[in-house]
XYZ file of C-alpha atoms in Angstrom:
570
model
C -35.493 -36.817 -60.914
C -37.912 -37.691 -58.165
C -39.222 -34.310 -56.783
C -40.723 -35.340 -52.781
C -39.283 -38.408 -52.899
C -40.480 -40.542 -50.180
C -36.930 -41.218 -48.225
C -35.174 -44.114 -47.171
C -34.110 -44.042 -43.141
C -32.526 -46.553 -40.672
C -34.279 -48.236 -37.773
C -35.893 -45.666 -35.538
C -35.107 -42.545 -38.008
C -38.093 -43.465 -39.604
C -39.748 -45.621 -42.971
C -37.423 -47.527 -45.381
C -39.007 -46.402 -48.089
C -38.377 -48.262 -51.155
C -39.623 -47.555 -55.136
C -39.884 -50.229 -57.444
C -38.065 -49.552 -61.289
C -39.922 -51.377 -64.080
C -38.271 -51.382 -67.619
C -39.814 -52.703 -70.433
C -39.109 -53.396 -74.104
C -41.674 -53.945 -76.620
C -40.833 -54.316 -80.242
C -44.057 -53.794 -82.932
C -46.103 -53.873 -79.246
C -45.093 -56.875 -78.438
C -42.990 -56.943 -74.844
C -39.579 -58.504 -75.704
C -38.707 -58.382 -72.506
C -38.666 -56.954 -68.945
C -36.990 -56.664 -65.540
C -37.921 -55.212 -61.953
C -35.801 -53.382 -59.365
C -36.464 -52.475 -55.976
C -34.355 -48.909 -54.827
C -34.581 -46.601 -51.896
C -33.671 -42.474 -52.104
C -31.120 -41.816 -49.423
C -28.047 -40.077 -49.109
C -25.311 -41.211 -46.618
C -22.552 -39.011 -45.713
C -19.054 -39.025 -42.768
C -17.065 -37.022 -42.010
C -14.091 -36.418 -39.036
C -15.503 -32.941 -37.678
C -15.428 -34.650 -34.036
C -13.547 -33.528 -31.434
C -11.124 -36.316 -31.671
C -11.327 -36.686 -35.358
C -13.010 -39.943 -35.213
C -15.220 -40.990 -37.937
C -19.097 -39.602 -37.933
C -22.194 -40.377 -39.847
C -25.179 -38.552 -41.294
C -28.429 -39.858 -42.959
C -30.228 -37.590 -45.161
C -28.561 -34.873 -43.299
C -28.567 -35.622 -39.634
C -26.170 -37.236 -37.185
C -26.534 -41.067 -37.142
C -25.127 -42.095 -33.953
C -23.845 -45.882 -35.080
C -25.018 -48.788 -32.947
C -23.773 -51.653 -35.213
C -21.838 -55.071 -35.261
C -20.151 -57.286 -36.864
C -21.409 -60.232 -38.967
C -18.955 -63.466 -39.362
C -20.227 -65.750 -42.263
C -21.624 -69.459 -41.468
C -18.425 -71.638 -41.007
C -18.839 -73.170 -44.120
C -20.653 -71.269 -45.889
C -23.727 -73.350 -45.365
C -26.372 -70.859 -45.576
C -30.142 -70.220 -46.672
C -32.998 -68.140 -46.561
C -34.626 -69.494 -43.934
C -30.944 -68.704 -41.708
C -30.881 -65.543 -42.988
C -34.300 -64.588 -42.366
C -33.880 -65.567 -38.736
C -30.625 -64.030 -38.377
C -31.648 -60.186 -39.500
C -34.971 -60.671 -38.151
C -33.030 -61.546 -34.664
C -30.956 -58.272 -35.547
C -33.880 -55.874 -36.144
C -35.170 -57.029 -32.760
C -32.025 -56.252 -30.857
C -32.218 -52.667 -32.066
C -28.779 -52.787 -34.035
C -28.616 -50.555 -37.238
C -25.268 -51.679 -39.234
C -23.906 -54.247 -39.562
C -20.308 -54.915 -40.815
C -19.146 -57.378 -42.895
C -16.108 -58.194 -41.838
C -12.847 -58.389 -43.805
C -12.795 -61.999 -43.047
C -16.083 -62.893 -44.695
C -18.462 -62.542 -47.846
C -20.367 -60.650 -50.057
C -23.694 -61.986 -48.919
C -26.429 -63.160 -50.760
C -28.991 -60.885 -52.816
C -31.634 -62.267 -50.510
C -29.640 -60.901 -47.719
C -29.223 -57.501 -48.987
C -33.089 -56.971 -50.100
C -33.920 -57.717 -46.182
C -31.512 -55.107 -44.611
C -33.311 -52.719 -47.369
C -37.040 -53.644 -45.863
C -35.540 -53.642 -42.826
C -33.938 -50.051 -42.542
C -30.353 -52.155 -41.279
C -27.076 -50.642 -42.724
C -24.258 -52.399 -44.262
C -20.382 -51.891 -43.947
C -18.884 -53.850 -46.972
C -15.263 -55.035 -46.789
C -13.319 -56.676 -49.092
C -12.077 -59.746 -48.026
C -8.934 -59.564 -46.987
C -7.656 -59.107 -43.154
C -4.013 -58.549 -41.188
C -4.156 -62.406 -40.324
C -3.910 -62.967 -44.001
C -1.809 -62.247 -47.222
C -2.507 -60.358 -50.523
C -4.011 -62.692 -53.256
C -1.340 -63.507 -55.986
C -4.276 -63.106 -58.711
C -4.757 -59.309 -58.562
C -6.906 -59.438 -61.697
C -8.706 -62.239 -60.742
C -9.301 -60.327 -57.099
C -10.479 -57.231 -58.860
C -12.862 -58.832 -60.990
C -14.497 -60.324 -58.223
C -14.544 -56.471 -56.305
C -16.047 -55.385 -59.676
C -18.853 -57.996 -59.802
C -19.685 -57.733 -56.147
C -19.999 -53.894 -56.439
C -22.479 -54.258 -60.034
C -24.357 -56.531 -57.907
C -24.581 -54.447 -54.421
C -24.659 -51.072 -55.383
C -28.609 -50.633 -56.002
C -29.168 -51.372 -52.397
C -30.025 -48.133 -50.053
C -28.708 -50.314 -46.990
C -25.114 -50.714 -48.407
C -23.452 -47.570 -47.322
C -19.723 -47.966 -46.880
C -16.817 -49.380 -48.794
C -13.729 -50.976 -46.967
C -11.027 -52.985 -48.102
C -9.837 -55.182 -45.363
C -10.137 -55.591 -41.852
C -6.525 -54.509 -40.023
C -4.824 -54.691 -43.401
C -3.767 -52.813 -46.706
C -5.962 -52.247 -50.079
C -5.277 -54.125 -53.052
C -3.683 -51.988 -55.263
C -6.303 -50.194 -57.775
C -8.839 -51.173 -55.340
C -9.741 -47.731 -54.658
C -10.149 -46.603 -58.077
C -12.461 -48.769 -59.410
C -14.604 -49.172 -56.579
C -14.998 -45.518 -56.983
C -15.325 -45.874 -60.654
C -18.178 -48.447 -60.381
C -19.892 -46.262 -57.732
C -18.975 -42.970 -56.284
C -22.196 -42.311 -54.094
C -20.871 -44.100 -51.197
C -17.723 -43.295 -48.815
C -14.784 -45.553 -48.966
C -11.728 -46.272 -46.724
C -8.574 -48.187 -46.780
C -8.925 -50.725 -43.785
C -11.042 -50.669 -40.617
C -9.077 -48.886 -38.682
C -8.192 -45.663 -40.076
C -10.102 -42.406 -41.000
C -11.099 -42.185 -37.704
C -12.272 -45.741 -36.817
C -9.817 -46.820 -33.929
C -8.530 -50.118 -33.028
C -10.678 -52.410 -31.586
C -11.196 -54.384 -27.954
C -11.790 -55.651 -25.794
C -12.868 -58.497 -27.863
C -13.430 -61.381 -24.317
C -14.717 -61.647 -21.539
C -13.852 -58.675 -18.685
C -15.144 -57.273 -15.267
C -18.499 -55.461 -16.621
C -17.376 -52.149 -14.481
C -14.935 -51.860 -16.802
C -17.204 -50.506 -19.319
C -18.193 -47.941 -16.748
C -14.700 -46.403 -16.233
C -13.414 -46.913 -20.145
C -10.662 -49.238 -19.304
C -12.144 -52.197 -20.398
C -9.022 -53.380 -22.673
C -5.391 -53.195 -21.605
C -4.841 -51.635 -25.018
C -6.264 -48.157 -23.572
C -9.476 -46.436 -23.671
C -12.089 -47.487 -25.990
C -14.979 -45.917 -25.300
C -14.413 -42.743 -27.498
C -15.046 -42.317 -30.894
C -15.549 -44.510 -33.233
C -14.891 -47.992 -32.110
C -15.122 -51.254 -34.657
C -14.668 -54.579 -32.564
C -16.118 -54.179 -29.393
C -17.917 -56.955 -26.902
C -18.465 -60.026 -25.166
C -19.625 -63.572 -24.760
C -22.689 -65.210 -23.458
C -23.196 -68.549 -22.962
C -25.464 -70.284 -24.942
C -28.604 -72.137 -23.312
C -28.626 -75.973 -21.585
C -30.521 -77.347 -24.720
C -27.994 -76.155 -27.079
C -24.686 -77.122 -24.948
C -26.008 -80.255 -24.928
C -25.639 -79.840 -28.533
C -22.296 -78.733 -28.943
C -20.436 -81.771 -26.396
C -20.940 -85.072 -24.534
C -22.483 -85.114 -21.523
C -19.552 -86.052 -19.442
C -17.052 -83.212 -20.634
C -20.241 -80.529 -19.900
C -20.696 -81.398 -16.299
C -18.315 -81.077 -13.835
C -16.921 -78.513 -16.968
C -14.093 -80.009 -18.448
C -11.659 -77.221 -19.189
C -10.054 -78.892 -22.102
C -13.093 -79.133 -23.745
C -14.826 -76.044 -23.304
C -11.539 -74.437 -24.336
C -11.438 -75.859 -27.722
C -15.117 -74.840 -28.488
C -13.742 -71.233 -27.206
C -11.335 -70.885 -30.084
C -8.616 -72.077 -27.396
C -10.059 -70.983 -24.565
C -9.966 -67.211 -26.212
C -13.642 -65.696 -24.696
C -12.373 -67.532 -21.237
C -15.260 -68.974 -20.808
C -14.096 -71.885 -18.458
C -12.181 -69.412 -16.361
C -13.062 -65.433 -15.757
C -16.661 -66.323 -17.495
C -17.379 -69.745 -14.954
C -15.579 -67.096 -12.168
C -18.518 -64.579 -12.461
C -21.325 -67.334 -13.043
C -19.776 -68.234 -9.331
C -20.497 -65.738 -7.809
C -24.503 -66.235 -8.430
C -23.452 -69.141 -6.181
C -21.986 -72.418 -7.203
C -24.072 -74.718 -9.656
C -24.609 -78.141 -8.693
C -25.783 -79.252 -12.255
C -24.939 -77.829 -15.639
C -28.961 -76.902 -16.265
C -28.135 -74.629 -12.861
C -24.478 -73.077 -14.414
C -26.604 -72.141 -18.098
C -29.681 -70.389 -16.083
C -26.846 -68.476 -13.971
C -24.616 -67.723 -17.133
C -27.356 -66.324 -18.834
C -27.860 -63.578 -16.213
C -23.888 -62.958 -16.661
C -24.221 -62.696 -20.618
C -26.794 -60.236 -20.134
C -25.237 -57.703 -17.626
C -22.115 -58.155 -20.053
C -24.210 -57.031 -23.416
C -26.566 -54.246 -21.905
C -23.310 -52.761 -19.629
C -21.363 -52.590 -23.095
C -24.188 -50.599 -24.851
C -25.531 -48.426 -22.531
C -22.109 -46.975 -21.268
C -21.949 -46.236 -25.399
C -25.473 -44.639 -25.154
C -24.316 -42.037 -22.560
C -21.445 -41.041 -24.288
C -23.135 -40.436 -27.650
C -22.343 -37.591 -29.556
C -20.464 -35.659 -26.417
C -23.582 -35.856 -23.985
C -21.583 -38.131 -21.557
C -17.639 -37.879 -20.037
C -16.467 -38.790 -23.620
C -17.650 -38.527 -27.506
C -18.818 -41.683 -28.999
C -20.120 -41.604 -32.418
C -20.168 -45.023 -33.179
C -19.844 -48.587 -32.056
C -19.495 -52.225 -33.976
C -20.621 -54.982 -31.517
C -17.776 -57.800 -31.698
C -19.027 -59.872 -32.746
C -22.387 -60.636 -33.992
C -23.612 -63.988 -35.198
C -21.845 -67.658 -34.729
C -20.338 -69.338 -37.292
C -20.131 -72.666 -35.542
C -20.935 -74.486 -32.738
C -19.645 -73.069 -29.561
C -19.889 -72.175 -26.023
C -18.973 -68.362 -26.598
C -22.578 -67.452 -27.905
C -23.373 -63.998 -28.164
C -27.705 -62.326 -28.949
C -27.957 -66.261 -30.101
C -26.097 -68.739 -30.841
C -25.106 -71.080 -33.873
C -28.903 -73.390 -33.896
C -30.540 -69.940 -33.873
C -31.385 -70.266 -30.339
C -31.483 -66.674 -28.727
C -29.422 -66.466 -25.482
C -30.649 -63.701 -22.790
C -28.123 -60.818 -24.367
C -30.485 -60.358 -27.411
C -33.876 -59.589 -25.342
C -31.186 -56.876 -22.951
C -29.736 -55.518 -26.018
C -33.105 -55.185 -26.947
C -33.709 -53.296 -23.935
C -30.757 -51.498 -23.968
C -31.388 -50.019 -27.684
C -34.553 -49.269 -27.252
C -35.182 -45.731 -29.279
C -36.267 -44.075 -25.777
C -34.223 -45.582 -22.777
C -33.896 -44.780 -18.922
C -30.549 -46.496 -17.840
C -29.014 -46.632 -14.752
C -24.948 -46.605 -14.455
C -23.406 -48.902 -11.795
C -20.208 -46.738 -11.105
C -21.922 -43.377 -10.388
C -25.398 -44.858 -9.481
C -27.044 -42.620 -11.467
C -30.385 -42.529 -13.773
C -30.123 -40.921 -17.354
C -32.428 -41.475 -20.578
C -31.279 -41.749 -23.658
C -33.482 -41.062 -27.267
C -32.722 -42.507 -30.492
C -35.389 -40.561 -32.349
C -35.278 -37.303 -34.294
C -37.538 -35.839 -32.422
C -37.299 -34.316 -28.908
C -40.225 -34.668 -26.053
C -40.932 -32.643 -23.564
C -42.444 -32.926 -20.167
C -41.671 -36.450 -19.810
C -40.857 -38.090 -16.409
C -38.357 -40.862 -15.177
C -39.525 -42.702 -12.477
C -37.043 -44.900 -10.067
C -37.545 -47.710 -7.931
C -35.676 -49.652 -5.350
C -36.961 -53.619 -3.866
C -34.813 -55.503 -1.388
C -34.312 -58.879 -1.818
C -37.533 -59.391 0.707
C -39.005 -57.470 -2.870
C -40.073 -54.475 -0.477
C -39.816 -51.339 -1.950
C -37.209 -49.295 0.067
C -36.535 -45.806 -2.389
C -37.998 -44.523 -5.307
C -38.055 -40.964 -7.212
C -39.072 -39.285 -10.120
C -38.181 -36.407 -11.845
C -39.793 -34.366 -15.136
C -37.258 -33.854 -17.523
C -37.282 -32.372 -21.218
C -34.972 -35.080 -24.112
C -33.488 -33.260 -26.572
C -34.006 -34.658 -30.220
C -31.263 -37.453 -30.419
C -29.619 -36.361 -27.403
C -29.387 -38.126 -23.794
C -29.900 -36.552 -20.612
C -27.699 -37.905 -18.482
C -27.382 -38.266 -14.643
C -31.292 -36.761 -13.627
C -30.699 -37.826 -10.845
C -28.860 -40.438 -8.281
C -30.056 -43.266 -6.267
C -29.629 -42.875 -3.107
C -29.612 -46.990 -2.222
C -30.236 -47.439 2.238
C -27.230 -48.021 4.175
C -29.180 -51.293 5.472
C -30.319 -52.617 2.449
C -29.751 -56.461 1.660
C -26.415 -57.366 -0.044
C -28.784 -58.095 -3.571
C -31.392 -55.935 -4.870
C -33.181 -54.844 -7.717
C -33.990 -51.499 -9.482
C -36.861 -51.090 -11.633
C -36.547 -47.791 -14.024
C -39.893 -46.345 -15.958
C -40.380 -43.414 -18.306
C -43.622 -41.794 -18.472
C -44.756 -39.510 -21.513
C -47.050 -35.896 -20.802
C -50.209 -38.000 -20.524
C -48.822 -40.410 -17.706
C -48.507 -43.759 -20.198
C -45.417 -45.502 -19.745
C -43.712 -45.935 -22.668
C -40.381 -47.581 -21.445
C -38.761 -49.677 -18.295
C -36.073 -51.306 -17.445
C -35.231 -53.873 -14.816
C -31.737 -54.104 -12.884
C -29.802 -56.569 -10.087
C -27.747 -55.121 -8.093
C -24.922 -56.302 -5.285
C -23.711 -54.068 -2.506
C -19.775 -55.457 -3.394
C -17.552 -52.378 -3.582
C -15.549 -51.967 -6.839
C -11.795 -52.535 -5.954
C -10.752 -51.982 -9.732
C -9.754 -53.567 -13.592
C -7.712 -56.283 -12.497
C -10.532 -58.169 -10.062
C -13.856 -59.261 -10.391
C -15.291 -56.875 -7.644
C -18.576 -54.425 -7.846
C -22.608 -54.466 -7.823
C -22.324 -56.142 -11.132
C -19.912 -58.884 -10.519
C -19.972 -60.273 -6.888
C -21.833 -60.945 -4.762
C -25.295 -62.673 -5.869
C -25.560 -65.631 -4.273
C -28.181 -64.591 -2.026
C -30.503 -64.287 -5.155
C -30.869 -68.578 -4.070
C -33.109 -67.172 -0.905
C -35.802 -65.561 -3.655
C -39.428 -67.245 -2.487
C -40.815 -69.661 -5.271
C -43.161 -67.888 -7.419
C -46.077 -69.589 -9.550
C -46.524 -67.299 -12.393
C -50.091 -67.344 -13.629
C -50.440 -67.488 -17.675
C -52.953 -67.076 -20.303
C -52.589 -67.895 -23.679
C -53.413 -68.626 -27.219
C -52.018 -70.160 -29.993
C -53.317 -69.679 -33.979
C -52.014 -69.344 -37.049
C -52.037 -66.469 -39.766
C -50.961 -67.940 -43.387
C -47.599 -70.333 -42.683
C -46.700 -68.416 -39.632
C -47.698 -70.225 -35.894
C -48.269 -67.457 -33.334
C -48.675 -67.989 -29.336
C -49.951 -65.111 -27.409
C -49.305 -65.195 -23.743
C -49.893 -63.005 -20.709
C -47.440 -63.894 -17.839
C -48.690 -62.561 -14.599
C -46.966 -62.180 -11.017
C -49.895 -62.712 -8.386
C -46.762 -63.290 -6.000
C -45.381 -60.702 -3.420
C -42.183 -61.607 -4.751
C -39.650 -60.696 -7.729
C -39.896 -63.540 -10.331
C -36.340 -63.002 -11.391
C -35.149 -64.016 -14.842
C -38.285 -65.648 -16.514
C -37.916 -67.668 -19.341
C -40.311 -68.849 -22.319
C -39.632 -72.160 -24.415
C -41.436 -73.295 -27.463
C -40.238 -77.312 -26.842
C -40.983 -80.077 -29.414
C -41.739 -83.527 -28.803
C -37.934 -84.424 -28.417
C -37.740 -81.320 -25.652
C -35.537 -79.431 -28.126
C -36.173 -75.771 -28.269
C -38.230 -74.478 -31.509
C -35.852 -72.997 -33.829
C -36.008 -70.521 -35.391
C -38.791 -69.107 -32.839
C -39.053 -65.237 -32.516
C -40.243 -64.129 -28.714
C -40.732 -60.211 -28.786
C -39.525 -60.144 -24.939
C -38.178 -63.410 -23.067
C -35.430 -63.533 -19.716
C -37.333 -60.884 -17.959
C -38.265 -60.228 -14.666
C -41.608 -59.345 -12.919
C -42.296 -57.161 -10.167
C -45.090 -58.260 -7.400
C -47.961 -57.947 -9.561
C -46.748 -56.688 -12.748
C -47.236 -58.859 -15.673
C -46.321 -58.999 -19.284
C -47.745 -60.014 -23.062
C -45.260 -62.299 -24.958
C -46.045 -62.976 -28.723
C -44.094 -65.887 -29.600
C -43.773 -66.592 -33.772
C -42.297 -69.221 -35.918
C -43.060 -70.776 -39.253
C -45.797 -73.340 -39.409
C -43.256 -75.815 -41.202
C -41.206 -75.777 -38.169
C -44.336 -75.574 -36.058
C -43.494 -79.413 -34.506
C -47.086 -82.230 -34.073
C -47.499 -81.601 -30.571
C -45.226 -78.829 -29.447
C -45.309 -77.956 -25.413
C -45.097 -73.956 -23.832
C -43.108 -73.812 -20.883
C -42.635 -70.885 -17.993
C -39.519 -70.857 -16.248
C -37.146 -68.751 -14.356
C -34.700 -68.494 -11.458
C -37.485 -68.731 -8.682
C -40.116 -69.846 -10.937
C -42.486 -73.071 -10.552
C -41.925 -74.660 -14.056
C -45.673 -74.891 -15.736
C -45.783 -76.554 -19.372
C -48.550 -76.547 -21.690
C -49.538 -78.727 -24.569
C -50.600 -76.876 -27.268
């Protein structure tokens, strides 16, 4: 009995705070032997008290709104510290605070498990076993492996849910002794019961979708509590070039991109190279990457902030949770998602990023309206949310702010609307700021924007679809950058300041650690990269990796859509 204890909370609800258990045994005063344990004090709770009966969370009390996804082991199970490292560090960055581990997969490593603790990430544990599979024949042998897993797990404050299977049935006796070995932690059948809904849509769609809730032809999904949800992005040139030959990458050979799709599943060569069209045809495959990365990130921050208006009722609908599907890449492939299977981070983990953020101004392509969203108990009050339109010519042509009080883990949706001029260019850009009492800004987000009318679910129409291919007639920009590189203990750090002198948007910039060989760096760890800069604005990068994979005479290069390339030897 612990009186005070020092609690144990998620990303952005505050410390994981963990205690370390030391047991000793001395016989005659000599120490026999002794063992430590690391622990956190935490209680995790669900019910269905929702309108639609759909599954909710609490932490220590309070809602937890879930903004999770779903982990598929490495192919083959080819794994190791240094991978998982990356991988949850990668994960704390995008802002994500469960992750599942889905029916199809493991029990991962102890390693694994102590990181999510330090890390304030949640785990979903399942079972093994999924619909596309059958029941093992050895139920004995199956239930000793649930017991050991559980022994092994349960001391971790990040593991907070028991499932059997994904889509499936329980082993028989399942339930019982997983309750048996540990009772402190809620338990269900399969993933979608209990109020967890089926899943979708799991490929590539029109991003409006996500703005009206028809995004799957299975019926509305943005409600509740939804456990397979999400969309590709395409990896970067340097890895593609990775994954197939030359000559089946450019012109794309359908055949095979397809079979690094899973059979063509994500539609990647089709709906996916459709909307990467519409940026304006690529004449090189270094050209059809840079343009599919600005698709895979209007597809990942459209998904999530759609989920942040609805949370908890505040929005059209009552979302209480959401699994990302799905999260990391088992193998090589061209259906990447935040990064893809070398650890190379695509342009979807720095707008999830964005797009979790604990305070957020968002803008909503169907109603073209501003709303700000808070991920922190706490409210603020007196706050303002500041909007601004730029033509393609990057003139400012409407702006507005408003003051506006955010409730304590609430969202204040729809402040106001943007009122975009009837002569503006056909693509534009919205920049979104939020201000705190003292006039600091202490969040932004940047936006592209088409004037292509929305003519529904079955085509690829609307401002965030079609239409960009004047974003070609941007003015080069030469980006001016500072920076330093030194190292603190085995880590390698480069600090950089990227500057806009220009009087033009520098859409899309991208930062590149390169070795010798021109390979990317990996695993590197930008805290911001694919970003755009306003005339003038600028922005401090701190780019880490570990001095071991720190390469003899590694090169820094600046990048982007309209962007002068500038390297650096370092």
């Amino acid at each position: 009995t612990i009186k005070n204890p020092r609690l144990w909370w998620p990303i952005f609800k505050g410390n994981p705070e963990l205690y370390e258990l030391k047991l000793t045994v001395s016989i005659d005063g000599k120490v026999s032997d002794e063992i430590k344990t690391r622990f956190g004090i935490r209680e995790i709770t669900s019910d269905q008290n929702t309108p639609d009966k759909s599954r909710q969370f609490y932490v220590n009390g309070k809602k937890l709104f879930i903004r999770g996804t779903n982990w598929i082991p490495e192919g083959m199970l080819r794994t190791s510290d240094e991978r998982t490292y990356a991988e949850l560090r990668y994960t704390k960055q995008s802002g994500i605070n469960l992750i599942r581990m889905w029916g199809g997969g493991i029990a991962e490593s102890d390693y694994f498990f102590q990181l999510c603790d330090e890390m304030g990430l949640l785990v979903w544990q399942e079972f093994w076993m999924t619909g596309d599979t059958k029941h093992p024949q050895d139920k004995d042998l199956y239930l000793s492996n649930v017991e050991a897993t559980v022994k092994r797990l349960r001391n971790h404050p990040s593991l907070v849910y028991y499932v059997s299977s994904n889509e499936s049935t329980e082993m028989p006796g399942a339930k019982d002794l997983i309750m048996k070995l540990d009772g402190t932690r809620g338990y269900q059948m399969q993933s979608e019961c209990d109020g967890v809904h089926d899943g979708s849509p799991y490929k590539q769609v029109n991003p409006m979708q996500h703005y009206e809730n028809t995004a799957s032809e299975r019926g509305s999904r943005v409600d509740g509590f939804n456990p397979e949800y999400g969309s590709p992005t395409i990896p970067t040139v340097e890895t593609l070039r990775e994954v197939m030959d030359e000559k089946d990458l450019w012109p794309i050979n359908k055949e095979v991109w397809d079979y690094h799709d899973g059979g063509g599943f994500h539609l990647m060569s089709t709906m996916y190279t459709d909307l990467t069209n519409h940026y304006g045809p690529s004449s090189s495959i270094e050209e059809f990457a840079t343009k599919g990365q600005a698709v895979g990130a209007m597809n990942s921050k459209s998904i999530w902030e759609v989920w942040n208006y609805n949370k908890f009722g505040y929005g059209d609908r009552y979302a209480s949770g959401l699994l990302f599907w799905y999260h990391n890449c088992p193998v090589s492939q061209v259906c990447a998602r935040m990064w893809d299977y070398s650890l190379e981070p695509t342009a979807s983990l720095y707008h999830t990023q964005n797009a979790l953020e604990p305070l957020h101004a968002q803008f909503d392509y169907l109603k073209n309206t501003v709303s700000v969203y808070n991920d922190y108990y706490q409210a603020f009050k007196d706050y303002k949310v500041a909007a601004e339109v730029y033509d393609l010519n990057s003139k400012k042509v409407w702006s507005k702010s408003q003051k506006i009080d955010i409730p304590e883990d609430g969202v204040v949706n729809d402040v106001f609307t943007i009122d975009f001029p009837q002569n503006i260019t056909q693509v534009h850009f919205i920049k979104l700021r939020l201000f705190d009492t003292k006039g600091k800004e202490v969040a932004n987000t940047f936006y592209w924007r088409s004037n292509d009318k929305y003519e529904g679910r079955k085509t690829l129409t609307g401002p965030t679809s079609f239409g960009f291919e004047d974003l070609s007639k941007l003015k080069q920009v030469q980006l001016k950058t500072r920076y330093k590189a030194y190292q603190e203990g085995d880590r390698h750090f480069i600090k950089a300041e990227i500057k806009n002198p220009s009087s033009t948007v520098a859409f899309f910039t991208q930062l590149q650690l390169l070795g010798q060989d021109k390979k990317p760096v990996r695993p590197s760890f930008y805290t911001d990269n694919f970003f755009s800069l306003l005339p003038g604005e600028s922005k401090t990068v701190i780019i880490e990796t570990a001095t071991d994979d720190m390469p003899s005479e590694p090169t820094f290069v600046v990048k982007g859509w309209n962007i002068q390339s500038s390297s650096f030897k370092l």
